[in-house]
mmCIF file of C-alpha atoms in Angstrom:
data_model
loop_
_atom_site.group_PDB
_atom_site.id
_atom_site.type_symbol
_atom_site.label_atom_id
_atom_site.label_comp_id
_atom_site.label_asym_id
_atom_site.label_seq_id
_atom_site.Cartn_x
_atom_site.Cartn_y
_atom_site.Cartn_z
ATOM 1 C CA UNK A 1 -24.413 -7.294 -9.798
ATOM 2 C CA UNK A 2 -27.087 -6.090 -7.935
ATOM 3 C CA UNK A 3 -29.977 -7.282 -4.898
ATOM 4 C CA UNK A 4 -33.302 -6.398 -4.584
ATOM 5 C CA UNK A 5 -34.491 -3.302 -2.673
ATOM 6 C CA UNK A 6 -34.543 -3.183 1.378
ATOM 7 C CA UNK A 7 -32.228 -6.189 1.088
ATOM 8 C CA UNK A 8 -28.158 -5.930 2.001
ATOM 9 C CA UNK A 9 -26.724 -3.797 -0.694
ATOM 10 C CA UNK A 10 -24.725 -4.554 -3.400
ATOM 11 C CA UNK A 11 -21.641 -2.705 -4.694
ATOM 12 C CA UNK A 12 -19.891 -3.337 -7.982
ATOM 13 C CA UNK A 13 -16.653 -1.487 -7.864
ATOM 14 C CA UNK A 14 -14.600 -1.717 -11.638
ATOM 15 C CA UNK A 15 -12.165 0.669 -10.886
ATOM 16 C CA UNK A 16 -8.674 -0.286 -10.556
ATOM 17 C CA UNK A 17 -8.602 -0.030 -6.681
ATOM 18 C CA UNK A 18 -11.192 -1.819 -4.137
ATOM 19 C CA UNK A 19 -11.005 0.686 -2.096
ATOM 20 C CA UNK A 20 -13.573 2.535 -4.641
ATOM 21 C CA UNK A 21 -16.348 0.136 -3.040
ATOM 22 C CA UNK A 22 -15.332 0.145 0.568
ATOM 23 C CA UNK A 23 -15.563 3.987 0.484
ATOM 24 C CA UNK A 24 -19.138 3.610 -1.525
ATOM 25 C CA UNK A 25 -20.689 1.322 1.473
ATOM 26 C CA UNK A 26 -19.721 3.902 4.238
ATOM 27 C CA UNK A 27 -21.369 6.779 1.753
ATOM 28 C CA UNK A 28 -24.302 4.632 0.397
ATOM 29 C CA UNK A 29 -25.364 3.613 3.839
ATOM 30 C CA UNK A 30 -25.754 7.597 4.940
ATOM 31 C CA UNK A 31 -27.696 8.723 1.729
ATOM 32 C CA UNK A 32 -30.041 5.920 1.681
ATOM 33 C CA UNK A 33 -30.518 4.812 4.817
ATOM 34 C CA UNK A 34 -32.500 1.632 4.953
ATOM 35 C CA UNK A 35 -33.134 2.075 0.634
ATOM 36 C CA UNK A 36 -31.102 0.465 -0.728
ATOM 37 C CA UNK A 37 -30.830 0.692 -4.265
ATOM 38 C CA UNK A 38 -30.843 -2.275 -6.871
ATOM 39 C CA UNK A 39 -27.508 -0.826 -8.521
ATOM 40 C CA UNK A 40 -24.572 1.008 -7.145
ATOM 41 C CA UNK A 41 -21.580 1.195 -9.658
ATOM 42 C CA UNK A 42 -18.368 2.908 -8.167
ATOM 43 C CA UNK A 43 -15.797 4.239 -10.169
ATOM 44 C CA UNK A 44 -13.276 6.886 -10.736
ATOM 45 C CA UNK A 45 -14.111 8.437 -7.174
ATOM 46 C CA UNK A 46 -18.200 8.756 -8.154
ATOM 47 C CA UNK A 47 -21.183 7.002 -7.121
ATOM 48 C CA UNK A 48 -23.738 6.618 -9.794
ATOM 49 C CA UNK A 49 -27.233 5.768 -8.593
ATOM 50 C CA UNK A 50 -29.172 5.814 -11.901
ATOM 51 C CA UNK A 51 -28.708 9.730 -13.078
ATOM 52 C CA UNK A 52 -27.911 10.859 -10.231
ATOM 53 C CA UNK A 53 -23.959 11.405 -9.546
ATOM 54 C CA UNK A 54 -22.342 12.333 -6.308
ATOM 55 C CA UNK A 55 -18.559 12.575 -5.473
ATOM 56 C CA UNK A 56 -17.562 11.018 -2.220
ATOM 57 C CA UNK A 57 -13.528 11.908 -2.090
ATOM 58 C CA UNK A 58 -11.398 14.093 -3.868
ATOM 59 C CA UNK A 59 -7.453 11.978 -3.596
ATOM 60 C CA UNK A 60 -4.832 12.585 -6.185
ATOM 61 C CA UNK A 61 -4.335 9.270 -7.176
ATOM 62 C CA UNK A 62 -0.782 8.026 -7.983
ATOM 63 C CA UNK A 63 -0.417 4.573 -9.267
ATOM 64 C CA UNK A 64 1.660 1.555 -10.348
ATOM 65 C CA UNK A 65 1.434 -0.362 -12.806
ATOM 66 C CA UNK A 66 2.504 -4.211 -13.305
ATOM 67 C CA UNK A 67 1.417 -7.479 -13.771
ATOM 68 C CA UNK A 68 1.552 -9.200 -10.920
ATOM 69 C CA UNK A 69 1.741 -6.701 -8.038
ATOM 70 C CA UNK A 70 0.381 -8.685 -5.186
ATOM 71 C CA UNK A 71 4.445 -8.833 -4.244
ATOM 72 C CA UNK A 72 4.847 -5.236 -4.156
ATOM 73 C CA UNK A 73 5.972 -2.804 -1.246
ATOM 74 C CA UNK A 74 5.316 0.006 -3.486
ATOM 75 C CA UNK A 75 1.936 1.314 -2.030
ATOM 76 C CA UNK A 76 2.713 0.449 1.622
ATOM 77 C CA UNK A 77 6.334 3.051 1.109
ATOM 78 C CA UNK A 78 4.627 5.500 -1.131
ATOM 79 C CA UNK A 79 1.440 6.235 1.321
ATOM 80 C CA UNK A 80 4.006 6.360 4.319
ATOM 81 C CA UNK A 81 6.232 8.945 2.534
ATOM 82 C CA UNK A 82 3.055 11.260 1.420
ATOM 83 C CA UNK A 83 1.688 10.913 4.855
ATOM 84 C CA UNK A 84 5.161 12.089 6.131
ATOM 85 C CA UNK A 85 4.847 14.921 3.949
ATOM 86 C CA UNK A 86 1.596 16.297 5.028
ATOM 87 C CA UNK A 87 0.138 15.043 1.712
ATOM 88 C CA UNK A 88 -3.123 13.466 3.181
ATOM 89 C CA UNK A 89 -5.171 13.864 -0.319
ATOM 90 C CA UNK A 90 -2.919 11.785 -2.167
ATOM 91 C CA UNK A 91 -2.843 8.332 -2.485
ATOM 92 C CA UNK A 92 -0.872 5.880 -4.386
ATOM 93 C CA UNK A 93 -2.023 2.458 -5.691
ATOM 94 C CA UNK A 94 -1.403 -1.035 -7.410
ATOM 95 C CA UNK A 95 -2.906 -0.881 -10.539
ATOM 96 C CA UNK A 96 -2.548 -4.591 -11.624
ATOM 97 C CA UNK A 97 -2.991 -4.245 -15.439
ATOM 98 C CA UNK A 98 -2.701 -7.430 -18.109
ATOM 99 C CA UNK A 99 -0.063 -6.638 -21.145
ATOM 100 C CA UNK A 100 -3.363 -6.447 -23.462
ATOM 101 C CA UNK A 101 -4.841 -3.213 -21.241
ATOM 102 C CA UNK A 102 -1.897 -1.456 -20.710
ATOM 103 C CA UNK A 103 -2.914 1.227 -22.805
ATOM 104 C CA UNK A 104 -6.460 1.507 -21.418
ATOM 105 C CA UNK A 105 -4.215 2.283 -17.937
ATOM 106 C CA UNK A 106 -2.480 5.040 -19.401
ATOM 107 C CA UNK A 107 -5.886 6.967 -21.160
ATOM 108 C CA UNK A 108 -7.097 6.599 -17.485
ATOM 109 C CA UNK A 109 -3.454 8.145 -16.142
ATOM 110 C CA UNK A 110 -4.119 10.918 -18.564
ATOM 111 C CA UNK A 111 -7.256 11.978 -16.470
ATOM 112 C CA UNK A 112 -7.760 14.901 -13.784
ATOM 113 C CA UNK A 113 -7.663 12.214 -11.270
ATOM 114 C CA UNK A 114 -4.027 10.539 -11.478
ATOM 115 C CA UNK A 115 -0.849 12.803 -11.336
ATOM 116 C CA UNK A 116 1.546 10.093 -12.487
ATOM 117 C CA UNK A 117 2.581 6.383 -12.012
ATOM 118 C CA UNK A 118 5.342 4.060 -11.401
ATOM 119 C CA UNK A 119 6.050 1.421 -14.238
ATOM 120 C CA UNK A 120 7.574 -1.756 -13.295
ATOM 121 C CA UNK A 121 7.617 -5.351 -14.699
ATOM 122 C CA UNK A 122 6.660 -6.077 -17.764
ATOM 123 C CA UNK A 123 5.719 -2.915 -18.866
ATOM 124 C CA UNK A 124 8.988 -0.915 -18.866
ATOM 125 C CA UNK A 125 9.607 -0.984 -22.439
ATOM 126 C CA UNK A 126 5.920 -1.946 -23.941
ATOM 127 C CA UNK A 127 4.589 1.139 -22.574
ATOM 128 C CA UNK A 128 6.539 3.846 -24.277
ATOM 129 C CA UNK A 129 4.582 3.953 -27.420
ATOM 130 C CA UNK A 130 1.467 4.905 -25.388
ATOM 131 C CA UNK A 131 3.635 8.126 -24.082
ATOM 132 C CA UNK A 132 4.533 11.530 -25.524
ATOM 133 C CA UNK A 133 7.665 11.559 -24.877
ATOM 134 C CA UNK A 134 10.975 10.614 -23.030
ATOM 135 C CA UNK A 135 13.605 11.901 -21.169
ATOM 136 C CA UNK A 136 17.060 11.600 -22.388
ATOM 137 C CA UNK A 137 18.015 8.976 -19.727
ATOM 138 C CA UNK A 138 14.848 7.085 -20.295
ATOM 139 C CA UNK A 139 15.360 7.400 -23.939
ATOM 140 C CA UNK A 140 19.036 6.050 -24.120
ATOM 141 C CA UNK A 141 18.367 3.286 -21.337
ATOM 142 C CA UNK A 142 15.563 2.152 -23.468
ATOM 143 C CA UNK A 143 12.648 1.640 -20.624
ATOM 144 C CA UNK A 144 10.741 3.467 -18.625
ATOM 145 C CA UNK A 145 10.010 3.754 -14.898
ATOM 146 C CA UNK A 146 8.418 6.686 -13.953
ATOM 147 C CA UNK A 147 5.326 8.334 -15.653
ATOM 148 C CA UNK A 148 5.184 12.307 -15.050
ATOM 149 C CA UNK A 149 2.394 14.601 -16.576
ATOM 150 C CA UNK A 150 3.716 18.121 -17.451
ATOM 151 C CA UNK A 151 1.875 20.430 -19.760
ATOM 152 C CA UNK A 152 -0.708 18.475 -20.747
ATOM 153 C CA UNK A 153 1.646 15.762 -22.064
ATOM 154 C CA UNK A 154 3.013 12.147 -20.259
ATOM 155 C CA UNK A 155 6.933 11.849 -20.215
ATOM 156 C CA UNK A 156 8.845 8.704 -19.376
ATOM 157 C CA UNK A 157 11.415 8.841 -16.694
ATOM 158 C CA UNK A 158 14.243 6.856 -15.671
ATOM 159 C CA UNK A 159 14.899 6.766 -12.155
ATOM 160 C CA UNK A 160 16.665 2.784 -12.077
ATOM 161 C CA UNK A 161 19.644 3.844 -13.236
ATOM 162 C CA UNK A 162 20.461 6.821 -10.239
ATOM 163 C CA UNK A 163 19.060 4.957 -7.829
ATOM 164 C CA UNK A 164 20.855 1.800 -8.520
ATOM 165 C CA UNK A 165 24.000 3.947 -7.985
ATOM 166 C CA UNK A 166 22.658 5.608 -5.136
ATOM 167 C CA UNK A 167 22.076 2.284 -3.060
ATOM 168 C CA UNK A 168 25.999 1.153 -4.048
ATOM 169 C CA UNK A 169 27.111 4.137 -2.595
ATOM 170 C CA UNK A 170 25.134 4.245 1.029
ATOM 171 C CA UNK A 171 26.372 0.544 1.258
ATOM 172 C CA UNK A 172 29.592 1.986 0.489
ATOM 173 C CA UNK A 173 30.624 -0.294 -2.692
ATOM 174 C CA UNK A 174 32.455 0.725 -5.226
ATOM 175 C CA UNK A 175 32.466 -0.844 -8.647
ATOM 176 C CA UNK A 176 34.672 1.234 -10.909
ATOM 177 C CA UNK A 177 36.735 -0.941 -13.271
ATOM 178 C CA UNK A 178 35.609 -4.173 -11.803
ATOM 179 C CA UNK A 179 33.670 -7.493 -13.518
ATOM 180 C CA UNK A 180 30.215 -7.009 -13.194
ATOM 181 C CA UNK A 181 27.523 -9.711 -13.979
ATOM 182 C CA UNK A 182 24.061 -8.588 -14.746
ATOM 183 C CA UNK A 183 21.238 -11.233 -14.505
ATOM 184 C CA UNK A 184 18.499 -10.330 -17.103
ATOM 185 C CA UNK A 185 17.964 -8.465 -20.091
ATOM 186 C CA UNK A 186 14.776 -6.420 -18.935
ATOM 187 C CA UNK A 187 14.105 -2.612 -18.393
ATOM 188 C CA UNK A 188 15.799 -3.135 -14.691
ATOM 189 C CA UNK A 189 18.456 -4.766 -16.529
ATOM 190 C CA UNK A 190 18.963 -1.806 -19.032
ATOM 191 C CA UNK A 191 19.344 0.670 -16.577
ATOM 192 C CA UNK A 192 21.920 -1.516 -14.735
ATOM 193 C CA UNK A 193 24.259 -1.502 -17.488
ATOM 194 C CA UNK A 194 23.645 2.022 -18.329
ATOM 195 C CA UNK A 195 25.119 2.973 -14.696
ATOM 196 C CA UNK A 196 27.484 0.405 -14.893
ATOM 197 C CA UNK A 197 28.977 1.300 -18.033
ATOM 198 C CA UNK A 198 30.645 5.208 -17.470
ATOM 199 C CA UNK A 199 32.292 3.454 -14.239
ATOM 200 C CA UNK A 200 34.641 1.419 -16.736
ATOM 201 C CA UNK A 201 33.037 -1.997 -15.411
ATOM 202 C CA UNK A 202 33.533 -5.006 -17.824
ATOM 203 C CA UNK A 203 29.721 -6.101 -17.942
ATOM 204 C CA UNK A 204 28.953 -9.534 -18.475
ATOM 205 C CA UNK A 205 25.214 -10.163 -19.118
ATOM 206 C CA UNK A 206 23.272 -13.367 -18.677
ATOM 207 C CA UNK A 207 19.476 -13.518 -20.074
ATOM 208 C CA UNK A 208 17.163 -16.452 -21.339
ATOM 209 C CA UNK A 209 16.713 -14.354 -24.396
ATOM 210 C CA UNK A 210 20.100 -13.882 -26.525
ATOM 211 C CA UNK A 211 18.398 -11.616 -29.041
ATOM 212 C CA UNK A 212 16.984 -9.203 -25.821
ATOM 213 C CA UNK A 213 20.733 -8.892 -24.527
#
């Protein structure tokens, strides 16, 4: 994708965020002036301009990753909380990945530039053979929400399950030894019934999918 020289530039961004070529124009503009290049490719928080390589931020990226995730909150309540906490060189993203490149995502989660992802829909459970390990929640529960790098290896976390509890609680309801219908047989759904269950509820579970419940 490119345009001839002293013509408007053209950026070709293939990262996994556009904000890789929004950042590019502001920096291309003040190296080259009025020269515009035939080919700027952006990616992984570089401009390449033939050999030449310059970095033009330094974020910790944190991502999520789904498919779709034009729905999602996620980025919009992750940014607010790091900004809260003072952490103004992170950054967390929607990583919209197809269920055939899910484990090109997680070689590029493995890199210096990502310290860990979310996992939702519909890669809760397809993902864990692309990971090191799992913790003994996420192992039991079956799925995976939560991707943390620690020693040079990726774990799988479980969060649903807690916070599922958690959010009964502040809304003060309290489920112990009551009926208890769960709709779906997913990763979400997993971690539902794995809350559900040491509270004495008597779980009833409706999927599409009898041989997933």
């Amino acid at each position: 994708i490119y345009k001839t020289l002293n013509s408007e530039p053209a950026v070709f961004g293939p990262g996994w965020s556009g904000k890789d070529s929004h950042a590019a124009m502001a920096f291309f503009k003040k190296i080259f002036g009025g020269q515009h290049p035939s080919l700027l490719v952006v990616t992984a928080g570089k401009i390449c301009f033939g050999l030449l390589e310059f970095e033009i931020w330094n974020f910790m990226k944190l991502a999520l990753l789904g498919y779709p995730l034009a729905h999602s909150l996620s980025p919009a309540m992750h940014n607010a909380a790091l900004a809260q906490m003072g952490l103004n060189d992170w950054q967390y993203d929607a990583m919209p990945v197809a269920p055939d490149l899910l484990h090109k995502a997680v070689e590029w989660i493995r890199g210096d530039g990502c310290a860990g992802a979310n996992v939702t829909v519909p890669h809760k459970e397809t993902i864990i053979p692309f990971l090191d390990g799992l913790t003994p929640v996420a192992e039991a529960i079956g799925a995976v929400n939560t991707l943390v790098k620690r020693d040079g290896k990726l774990i799988g976390h479980n969060t649903d399950a807690a916070g599922f509890l958690a959010d009964l609680y502040t809304h003060d309801l309290h489920i112990s030894g009551k009926a208890v219908l769960v709709l779906g047989a997913g990763g979400s759904a997993r971690a539902v019934v794995a809350a559900l269950a040491p509270q004495g509820c008597e779980i009833r579970l409706a999927a599409r999918r009898r041989e997933q419940a």
